[in-house]
Short mmCIF file of N, CA, C and O in Angstrom, two decimals:
data_model
loop_
_atom_site.label_atom_id
_atom_site.label_comp_id
_atom_site.label_asym_id
_atom_site.label_seq_id
_atom_site.Cartn_x
_atom_site.Cartn_y
_atom_site.Cartn_z
N MET A 103 0.81 -1.17 0.13
CA MET A 103 -0.07 -0.09 0.00
C MET A 103 0.76 1.11 0.05
O MET A 103 1.65 1.36 0.79
N ARG A 104 0.43 2.05 -0.94
CA ARG A 104 1.32 3.46 -0.86
C ARG A 104 0.91 4.27 0.29
O ARG A 104 -0.27 4.39 0.64
N ARG A 105 1.91 5.05 0.69
CA ARG A 105 1.75 6.04 1.69
C ARG A 105 2.03 7.42 1.33
O ARG A 105 3.17 7.48 0.75
N ALA A 106 1.41 8.54 1.57
CA ALA A 106 1.85 9.77 1.34
C ALA A 106 1.32 10.98 2.15
O ALA A 106 0.30 10.58 2.96
N VAL A 107 1.82 12.02 2.12
CA VAL A 107 1.09 13.23 2.92
C VAL A 107 0.39 14.05 1.83
O VAL A 107 1.01 14.30 0.88
N LEU A 108 -0.75 14.52 2.19
CA LEU A 108 -1.34 15.51 1.14
C LEU A 108 -1.44 16.84 2.06
O LEU A 108 -1.63 17.03 3.23
N ASP A 109 -1.33 17.91 1.05
CA ASP A 109 -1.59 19.18 1.82
C ASP A 109 -2.79 19.88 1.48
O ASP A 109 -3.60 19.17 0.54
N ALA A 110 -3.16 20.94 2.07
CA ALA A 110 -4.25 21.54 1.90
C ALA A 110 -4.59 21.74 0.30
O ALA A 110 -6.01 21.57 0.04
N SER A 111 -3.93 22.11 -0.61
CA SER A 111 -4.24 22.46 -1.71
C SER A 111 -4.73 21.22 -2.45
O SER A 111 -5.85 21.45 -3.26
N VAL A 112 -4.42 19.86 -2.29
CA VAL A 112 -5.26 18.87 -3.00
C VAL A 112 -6.38 18.60 -2.29
O VAL A 112 -7.31 18.38 -2.99
N LEU A 113 -6.56 18.64 -0.82
CA LEU A 113 -7.77 18.41 -0.09
C LEU A 113 -8.81 19.25 -0.55
O LEU A 113 -9.97 18.93 -0.68
N ILE A 114 -8.56 20.59 -0.46
CA ILE A 114 -9.72 21.50 -0.91
C ILE A 114 -10.20 21.25 -2.20
O ILE A 114 -11.45 21.27 -2.49
N GLY A 115 -9.30 20.89 -3.21
CA GLY A 115 -9.89 20.71 -4.62
C GLY A 115 -10.67 19.33 -4.55
O GLY A 115 -11.54 19.43 -5.33
N TRP A 116 -10.35 18.37 -3.70
CA TRP A 116 -11.27 17.28 -3.65
C TRP A 116 -12.74 17.61 -2.86
O TRP A 116 -13.48 16.82 -3.59
N PHE A 117 -12.74 18.57 -2.12
CA PHE A 117 -14.06 18.85 -1.69
C PHE A 117 -14.67 19.92 -2.39
O PHE A 117 -16.16 19.82 -2.13
N ASP A 118 -14.25 20.81 -2.83
CA ASP A 118 -14.85 22.03 -3.78
C ASP A 118 -15.20 21.65 -4.98
O ASP A 118 -15.67 22.53 -5.64
N GLY A 119 -14.60 20.52 -5.68
CA GLY A 119 -14.76 20.42 -6.99
C GLY A 119 -13.96 21.04 -7.85
O GLY A 119 -14.12 21.01 -9.19
N THR A 120 -12.83 21.73 -7.30
CA THR A 120 -11.96 22.55 -8.15
C THR A 120 -10.68 21.61 -8.23
O THR A 120 -9.79 21.89 -9.08
N GLY A 121 -10.62 20.42 -7.95
CA GLY A 121 -9.41 19.43 -8.14
C GLY A 121 -9.16 19.65 -9.26
O GLY A 121 -9.90 19.37 -10.19
N SER A 122 -7.84 19.39 -9.60
CA SER A 122 -7.36 19.32 -11.01
C SER A 122 -7.40 17.90 -11.52
O SER A 122 -7.59 17.08 -10.63
N ALA A 123 -7.13 17.74 -12.80
CA ALA A 123 -7.24 16.34 -13.36
C ALA A 123 -6.16 15.54 -12.72
O ALA A 123 -6.57 14.13 -12.66
N ASP A 124 -5.10 16.09 -12.43
CA ASP A 124 -3.93 15.03 -11.95
C ASP A 124 -4.13 14.63 -10.44
O ASP A 124 -3.43 13.76 -9.99
N THR A 125 -5.22 15.22 -9.73
CA THR A 125 -5.49 14.76 -8.41
C THR A 125 -6.49 13.73 -8.32
O THR A 125 -6.76 12.84 -7.33
N ARG A 126 -7.23 13.28 -9.48
CA ARG A 126 -8.24 12.39 -9.53
C ARG A 126 -7.84 11.00 -9.48
O ARG A 126 -8.76 10.36 -8.46
N PRO A 127 -6.84 10.63 -10.09
CA PRO A 127 -6.33 9.34 -9.86
C PRO A 127 -5.78 9.11 -8.53
O PRO A 127 -6.23 7.96 -7.92
N LEU A 128 -5.25 10.03 -7.85
CA LEU A 128 -4.69 10.02 -6.45
C LEU A 128 -6.12 9.59 -5.66
O LEU A 128 -6.07 8.82 -4.67
N ARG A 129 -7.08 10.30 -5.80
CA ARG A 129 -8.16 10.17 -4.71
C ARG A 129 -8.89 8.87 -5.12
O ARG A 129 -9.29 8.15 -4.12
N ALA A 130 -8.92 8.52 -6.49
CA ALA A 130 -9.42 7.17 -6.70
C ALA A 130 -8.64 6.05 -6.18
O ALA A 130 -9.50 5.01 -5.43
N GLU A 131 -7.29 6.02 -6.06
CA GLU A 131 -6.59 4.90 -5.41
C GLU A 131 -6.71 5.20 -3.94
O GLU A 131 -6.87 4.13 -3.18
N TYR A 132 -7.07 6.30 -3.22
CA TYR A 132 -7.25 6.52 -1.90
C TYR A 132 -8.64 5.72 -1.51
O TYR A 132 -8.77 4.85 -0.56
N GLU A 133 -9.73 6.27 -2.32
CA GLU A 133 -11.00 5.80 -2.16
C GLU A 133 -11.14 4.17 -2.41
O GLU A 133 -11.91 3.32 -1.81
N ALA A 134 -10.24 3.55 -3.11
CA ALA A 134 -10.21 2.09 -3.44
C ALA A 134 -9.33 1.35 -2.37
O ALA A 134 -9.19 0.10 -2.28
N GLY A 135 -8.89 2.10 -1.31
CA GLY A 135 -8.28 1.58 -0.22
C GLY A 135 -6.84 1.06 -0.48
O GLY A 135 -6.19 0.45 0.26
N ALA A 136 -6.19 1.67 -1.53
CA ALA A 136 -4.84 1.20 -1.96
C ALA A 136 -3.65 2.19 -1.51
O ALA A 136 -2.63 2.13 -1.78
N MET A 137 -4.37 3.35 -0.84
CA MET A 137 -3.15 4.34 -0.45
C MET A 137 -3.81 4.80 1.10
O MET A 137 -4.85 4.86 1.39
N LEU A 138 -2.68 5.05 1.78
CA LEU A 138 -2.81 5.49 3.13
C LEU A 138 -2.46 6.94 3.25
O LEU A 138 -1.22 7.39 2.78
N LEU A 139 -3.25 8.01 3.34
CA LEU A 139 -2.80 9.35 3.43
C LEU A 139 -2.80 10.16 4.78
O LEU A 139 -3.67 9.88 5.60
N ILE A 140 -1.82 10.92 4.84
CA ILE A 140 -1.66 11.81 6.13
C ILE A 140 -1.94 13.14 5.75
O ILE A 140 -1.32 13.41 4.78
N ALA A 141 -2.42 14.01 6.40
CA ALA A 141 -2.51 15.36 6.30
C ALA A 141 -2.04 16.02 7.42
O ALA A 141 -2.41 15.69 8.51
N PRO A 142 -1.38 17.37 7.33
CA PRO A 142 -1.39 18.16 8.51
C PRO A 142 -2.62 18.62 9.16
O PRO A 142 -3.60 18.91 8.36
N GLY A 143 -2.62 18.78 10.47
CA GLY A 143 -3.65 19.20 11.20
C GLY A 143 -4.23 20.57 10.75
O GLY A 143 -5.38 20.95 10.47
N ALA A 144 -3.16 21.45 10.25
CA ALA A 144 -3.54 22.82 9.66
C ALA A 144 -4.70 22.66 8.57
O ALA A 144 -5.44 23.54 8.11
N ALA A 145 -4.30 21.50 7.66
CA ALA A 145 -5.22 21.20 6.59
C ALA A 145 -6.78 21.19 6.99
O ALA A 145 -7.64 21.78 6.23
N LEU A 146 -7.04 20.83 8.24
CA LEU A 146 -8.34 20.68 8.47
C LEU A 146 -9.12 22.13 8.67
O LEU A 146 -10.09 22.44 8.41
N GLY A 147 -8.18 22.97 9.31
CA GLY A 147 -8.62 24.39 9.25
C GLY A 147 -8.72 24.96 7.85
O GLY A 147 -9.83 25.76 7.97
N ALA A 148 -7.89 24.59 7.01
CA ALA A 148 -8.07 25.28 5.65
C ALA A 148 -9.36 24.82 5.03
O ALA A 148 -9.96 25.66 4.39
N LEU A 149 -9.50 23.40 5.30
CA LEU A 149 -10.74 23.16 4.57
C LEU A 149 -12.17 23.47 5.12
O LEU A 149 -12.95 23.96 4.65
N LEU A 150 -12.13 23.68 6.41
CA LEU A 150 -13.31 24.48 7.07
C LEU A 150 -13.35 25.81 6.45
O LEU A 150 -14.64 26.38 6.53
N ASP A 151 -12.23 26.69 6.60
CA ASP A 151 -12.46 27.97 5.98
C ASP A 151 -12.83 28.04 4.61
O ASP A 151 -13.57 28.82 4.31
N ALA A 152 -12.38 27.01 3.86
CA ALA A 152 -12.85 27.05 2.46
C ALA A 152 -14.47 26.64 2.22
O ALA A 152 -15.07 27.37 1.51
N ALA A 153 -14.90 25.71 3.20
CA ALA A 153 -16.28 25.17 3.20
C ALA A 153 -17.00 26.39 3.77
O ALA A 153 -18.22 26.72 3.27
N ARG A 154 -16.64 27.24 4.79
CA ARG A 154 -17.54 28.32 5.35
C ARG A 154 -17.83 29.25 4.12
O ARG A 154 -18.98 29.69 4.31
N GLU A 155 -17.01 29.52 3.13
CA GLU A 155 -17.43 30.32 2.19
C GLU A 155 -18.48 29.69 1.15
O GLU A 155 -19.05 30.55 0.43
N ARG A 156 -18.58 28.49 0.99
CA ARG A 156 -19.62 27.85 0.18
C ARG A 156 -20.75 27.21 0.77
O ARG A 156 -21.75 26.81 -0.03
N LEU A 157 -20.68 26.96 1.85
CA LEU A 157 -21.74 26.27 2.64
C LEU A 157 -22.60 27.03 3.51
O LEU A 157 -22.18 28.13 4.13
N ALA A 158 -23.88 26.75 3.84
CA ALA A 158 -24.74 27.24 4.75
C ALA A 158 -24.28 27.11 6.20
O ALA A 158 -23.65 25.86 6.26
N PRO A 159 -24.45 27.77 7.08
CA PRO A 159 -23.88 27.63 8.52
C PRO A 159 -24.58 26.17 8.94
O PRO A 159 -23.68 25.41 9.67
N GLU A 160 -25.63 25.96 8.70
CA GLU A 160 -26.14 24.53 9.09
C GLU A 160 -25.37 23.26 8.23
O GLU A 160 -25.61 22.04 8.86
N GLU A 161 -25.08 23.70 7.16
CA GLU A 161 -24.28 22.62 6.37
C GLU A 161 -22.67 22.40 6.98
O GLU A 161 -22.26 21.19 6.68
N LEU A 162 -22.31 23.41 7.24
CA LEU A 162 -20.95 23.31 7.95
C LEU A 162 -20.55 22.22 8.98
O LEU A 162 -19.66 21.55 8.95
N ALA A 163 -21.54 22.17 10.02
CA ALA A 163 -21.35 20.97 10.90
C ALA A 163 -21.50 19.70 10.20
O ALA A 163 -20.45 18.80 10.61
N ALA A 164 -22.22 19.40 9.42
CA ALA A 164 -22.29 18.04 8.64
C ALA A 164 -21.13 17.97 7.78
O ALA A 164 -20.38 16.70 7.78
N PHE A 165 -20.51 19.01 7.31
CA PHE A 165 -19.12 18.82 6.39
C PHE A 165 -18.28 18.51 7.45
O PHE A 165 -17.28 17.59 7.18
N ALA A 166 -17.92 19.16 8.69
CA ALA A 166 -17.05 18.95 9.65
C ALA A 166 -17.22 17.12 10.14
O ALA A 166 -16.26 16.59 10.24
N SER A 167 -18.37 16.81 10.22
CA SER A 167 -18.43 15.26 10.70
C SER A 167 -18.14 14.55 9.53
O SER A 167 -17.31 13.57 9.89
N ALA A 168 -18.32 14.77 8.27
CA ALA A 168 -17.84 14.13 7.22
C ALA A 168 -16.22 14.12 7.10
O ALA A 168 -15.76 12.89 6.80
N LEU A 169 -15.55 14.97 7.17
CA LEU A 169 -14.22 15.03 7.64
C LEU A 169 -13.67 13.93 8.48
O LEU A 169 -12.43 13.49 8.10
N GLU A 170 -14.28 14.04 9.55
CA GLU A 170 -13.75 13.11 10.47
C GLU A 170 -13.97 11.88 10.23
O GLU A 170 -13.14 10.74 10.61
N ASN A 171 -14.85 11.36 9.22
CA ASN A 171 -15.26 9.95 8.86
C ASN A 171 -14.54 9.51 7.57
O ASN A 171 -15.07 8.30 7.28
N ILE A 172 -13.78 10.38 6.90
CA ILE A 172 -13.28 10.07 5.66
C ILE A 172 -12.12 9.02 5.75
O ILE A 172 -11.44 8.55 4.81
N GLY A 173 -11.56 8.93 7.04
CA GLY A 173 -10.54 8.03 7.12
C GLY A 173 -9.06 8.70 6.82
O GLY A 173 -7.99 7.91 6.98
N LEU A 174 -8.98 9.78 6.72
CA LEU A 174 -7.57 10.56 6.56
C LEU A 174 -7.18 10.67 8.05
O LEU A 174 -7.73 10.84 8.95
N GLU A 175 -5.71 10.56 8.13
CA GLU A 175 -4.93 10.89 9.41
C GLU A 175 -4.58 12.28 9.52
O GLU A 175 -3.69 12.65 8.60
N PHE A 176 -5.05 12.81 10.50
CA PHE A 176 -4.55 14.37 10.65
C PHE A 176 -3.54 14.33 11.65
O PHE A 176 -3.74 14.06 12.69
N ARG A 177 -2.37 15.00 11.33
CA ARG A 177 -1.36 14.95 12.42
C ARG A 177 -0.55 16.36 12.29
O ARG A 177 -0.48 16.84 11.24
N ASP A 178 -0.17 16.87 13.56
CA ASP A 178 0.38 18.03 13.61
C ASP A 178 1.97 17.71 13.28
O ASP A 178 2.68 16.94 13.82
N PRO A 179 2.62 18.61 12.35
CA PRO A 179 4.02 18.47 11.96
C PRO A 179 4.77 19.01 13.15
O PRO A 179 4.16 19.83 13.98
N PRO A 180 6.31 18.65 13.28
CA PRO A 180 7.01 19.15 14.20
C PRO A 180 7.15 20.76 14.11
O PRO A 180 7.45 21.33 12.88
N THR A 181 7.15 21.52 15.25
CA THR A 181 7.17 23.09 15.14
C THR A 181 8.49 23.52 14.44
O THR A 181 8.62 24.50 13.64
N ALA A 182 9.55 22.84 14.82
CA ALA A 182 10.91 23.21 14.20
C ALA A 182 10.93 23.05 12.72
O ALA A 182 11.46 23.87 11.90
N GLY A 183 10.21 22.06 12.38
CA GLY A 183 10.08 21.85 10.90
C GLY A 183 9.42 22.82 10.12
O GLY A 183 9.87 23.10 9.05
N VAL A 184 8.20 23.21 10.57
CA VAL A 184 7.42 24.35 10.09
C VAL A 184 8.21 25.47 10.02
O VAL A 184 8.32 26.21 8.96
N ALA A 185 8.88 25.75 11.06
CA ALA A 185 9.81 26.89 11.10
C ALA A 185 11.02 27.04 9.98
O ALA A 185 11.28 28.11 9.53
N ALA A 186 11.70 25.89 9.81
CA ALA A 186 12.45 25.66 8.80
C ALA A 186 12.01 26.12 7.51
O ALA A 186 12.79 26.78 6.59
N TRP A 187 10.80 25.58 7.14
CA TRP A 187 10.18 25.80 5.75
C TRP A 187 9.74 27.39 5.68
O TRP A 187 9.84 27.92 4.86
N VAL A 188 9.45 27.88 6.88
CA VAL A 188 8.74 29.24 6.94
C VAL A 188 10.17 30.03 6.58
O VAL A 188 10.16 31.05 5.66
N ALA A 189 11.35 29.68 7.15
CA ALA A 189 12.58 30.56 6.65
C ALA A 189 12.75 30.47 5.49
O ALA A 189 13.78 31.29 4.86
N ARG A 190 12.38 29.39 4.64
CA ARG A 190 12.60 29.23 3.20
C ARG A 190 11.76 29.93 2.04
O ARG A 190 11.92 29.95 0.99
N GLY A 191 10.70 30.56 2.95
CA GLY A 191 9.92 31.28 2.20
C GLY A 191 8.45 30.79 2.04
O GLY A 191 7.69 31.43 1.45
N LEU A 192 8.04 29.77 2.79
CA LEU A 192 6.64 29.14 2.72
C LEU A 192 5.91 29.98 3.88
O LEU A 192 6.52 30.17 4.92
N ALA A 193 4.41 30.34 3.76
CA ALA A 193 3.73 30.58 4.79
C ALA A 193 3.52 29.45 5.82
O ALA A 193 3.82 28.30 5.34
N ALA A 194 3.34 29.86 7.01
CA ALA A 194 3.19 28.74 7.90
C ALA A 194 2.12 27.48 7.46
O ALA A 194 2.40 26.27 7.70
N GLY A 195 1.02 28.05 7.07
CA GLY A 195 0.01 26.92 6.63
C GLY A 195 0.52 26.13 5.45
O GLY A 195 0.23 24.87 5.38
N GLU A 196 1.39 26.56 4.38
CA GLU A 196 1.91 25.91 3.73
C GLU A 196 3.29 24.95 4.12
O GLU A 196 3.41 23.96 3.45
N ALA A 197 3.84 25.49 5.02
CA ALA A 197 5.10 24.69 5.61
C ALA A 197 4.71 23.45 6.26
O ALA A 197 5.58 22.56 6.48
N ALA A 198 3.59 23.47 6.88
CA ALA A 198 3.09 22.20 7.53
C ALA A 198 3.23 20.80 6.65
O ALA A 198 3.62 19.93 7.12
N GLY A 199 2.82 20.97 5.33
CA GLY A 199 2.77 19.74 4.47
C GLY A 199 4.24 19.23 4.38
O GLY A 199 4.45 18.11 4.75
N PRO A 200 5.29 20.19 3.67
CA PRO A 200 6.66 19.71 3.95
C PRO A 200 7.26 19.18 5.17
O PRO A 200 8.04 18.24 5.30
N ALA A 201 6.96 20.03 6.38
CA ALA A 201 7.40 19.65 7.55
C ALA A 201 6.93 18.18 7.94
O ALA A 201 7.86 17.44 8.59
N LEU A 202 5.66 17.88 7.78
CA LEU A 202 5.01 16.54 8.05
C LEU A 202 5.55 15.60 7.16
O LEU A 202 6.15 14.45 7.83
N ALA A 203 5.86 15.78 5.84
CA ALA A 203 6.46 14.99 5.04
C ALA A 203 7.88 14.40 5.55
O ALA A 203 8.08 13.45 5.54
N MET A 204 8.81 15.57 5.81
CA MET A 204 9.88 15.04 6.11
C MET A 204 9.95 14.49 7.56
O MET A 204 10.86 13.45 7.68
N ALA A 205 8.93 14.54 8.55
CA ALA A 205 8.98 14.17 9.63
C ALA A 205 8.67 12.59 9.63
O ALA A 205 9.16 11.45 10.50
N VAL A 206 7.57 12.34 8.65
CA VAL A 206 7.20 10.72 8.53
C VAL A 206 7.90 10.11 7.39
O VAL A 206 7.63 8.97 7.32
N ASP A 207 9.01 10.95 6.75
CA ASP A 207 9.80 10.24 5.74
C ASP A 207 8.88 9.70 4.70
O ASP A 207 8.95 8.52 4.07
N LEU A 208 7.80 10.61 4.06
CA LEU A 208 6.92 10.25 3.07
C LEU A 208 6.91 11.43 2.03
O LEU A 208 7.25 12.48 2.27
N PRO A 209 6.58 11.15 0.80
CA PRO A 209 6.54 12.24 -0.17
C PRO A 209 5.10 13.09 0.11
O PRO A 209 4.29 12.70 0.80
N LEU A 210 5.32 14.31 -0.28
CA LEU A 210 4.12 15.20 -0.08
C LEU A 210 3.62 15.42 -1.43
O LEU A 210 4.34 15.75 -2.56
N PHE A 211 2.17 15.17 -1.50
CA PHE A 211 1.55 15.55 -2.71
C PHE A 211 0.82 16.97 -2.67
O PHE A 211 0.12 17.43 -1.63
N SER A 212 1.24 17.93 -3.47
CA SER A 212 0.64 19.34 -3.61
C SER A 212 0.35 19.66 -4.98
O SER A 212 0.94 19.29 -5.93
N VAL A 213 -0.56 20.74 -5.09
CA VAL A 213 -0.81 21.54 -6.47
C VAL A 213 -0.49 22.89 -6.14
O VAL A 213 -0.81 23.77 -6.95
N ASN A 214 -0.09 23.07 -4.88
CA ASN A 214 0.53 24.55 -4.76
C ASN A 214 1.76 24.94 -5.27
O ASN A 214 2.88 24.35 -5.02
N SER A 215 1.71 25.73 -6.19
CA SER A 215 3.03 26.18 -7.13
C SER A 215 4.26 26.66 -6.10
O SER A 215 5.23 26.09 -6.48
N ARG A 216 3.80 27.40 -5.28
CA ARG A 216 4.95 27.77 -4.29
C ARG A 216 5.46 26.80 -3.55
O ARG A 216 6.81 26.36 -3.43
N VAL A 217 4.69 25.81 -2.97
CA VAL A 217 5.12 24.64 -2.11
C VAL A 217 6.07 23.79 -3.18
O VAL A 217 6.94 23.01 -2.85
N LEU A 218 5.49 23.40 -4.35
CA LEU A 218 6.41 22.59 -5.30
C LEU A 218 7.58 23.22 -5.63
O LEU A 218 8.57 22.34 -5.85
N ARG A 219 7.54 24.49 -5.77
CA ARG A 219 8.98 25.09 -6.07
C ARG A 219 9.76 25.17 -4.92
O ARG A 219 10.96 24.83 -5.06
N ILE A 220 9.53 25.68 -3.79
CA ILE A 220 10.46 25.89 -2.59
C ILE A 220 10.57 24.56 -1.81
O ILE A 220 11.74 24.24 -1.43
N ALA A 221 9.76 23.62 -1.84
CA ALA A 221 10.00 22.29 -1.09
C ALA A 221 10.09 21.16 -2.24
O ALA A 221 9.81 19.97 -1.84
N HIS A 222 10.77 21.33 -3.14
CA HIS A 222 10.99 20.46 -4.35
C HIS A 222 11.61 19.21 -3.79
O HIS A 222 11.50 18.17 -4.47
N THR A 223 12.27 19.32 -2.61
CA THR A 223 12.89 17.98 -2.15
C THR A 223 11.79 16.93 -1.81
O THR A 223 12.21 15.91 -1.68
N VAL A 224 10.75 17.37 -1.20
CA VAL A 224 9.61 16.45 -0.58
C VAL A 224 8.65 16.68 -1.36
O VAL A 224 7.74 15.70 -1.31
N ALA A 225 8.25 17.71 -2.16
CA ALA A 225 6.84 17.90 -2.77
C ALA A 225 7.04 17.57 -4.18
O ALA A 225 7.74 17.70 -4.80
N ARG A 226 5.59 17.11 -4.53
CA ARG A 226 5.56 16.64 -6.11
C ARG A 226 4.21 16.57 -6.19
O ARG A 226 3.10 16.64 -5.38
N ARG A 227 3.80 16.86 -7.64
CA ARG A 227 2.36 16.71 -7.98
C ARG A 227 1.90 15.53 -8.06
O ARG A 227 2.71 14.58 -7.98
N PRO A 228 0.63 15.28 -7.72
CA PRO A 228 -0.17 13.88 -7.54
C PRO A 228 0.32 13.22 -8.84
O PRO A 228 0.26 13.83 -9.97
N ASP A 229 0.56 11.89 -8.70
CA ASP A 229 0.70 11.24 -10.17
C ASP A 229 -0.37 9.86 -10.03
O ASP A 229 -1.31 9.77 -9.17
#
């Protein structure tokens, strides 16, 4: 079974329908049970912020419950790792993905162009 870290840029696209064509095979692999995915805890907040702009208040609670039941593991990255990526030019929310990927020694899938450029040693587009 493949394992990887996803950042908020991929997850938001999965939920709001804006996901690029290159993320669909990854989602299908995950939904088929062939992939274990970990996401930074910060991605959960980013998803809720994105959903708040698109959902009615009463739908937001249902969305939050759905997030808890999709089987993603949300983990906080080491603070020192986040700081190291911030020092390289990423925003703190962006830095969570590369920091977590390095901490768990897994690749990071992202569609955020700045993350892909700055964290190219750990980040790549979904395949």
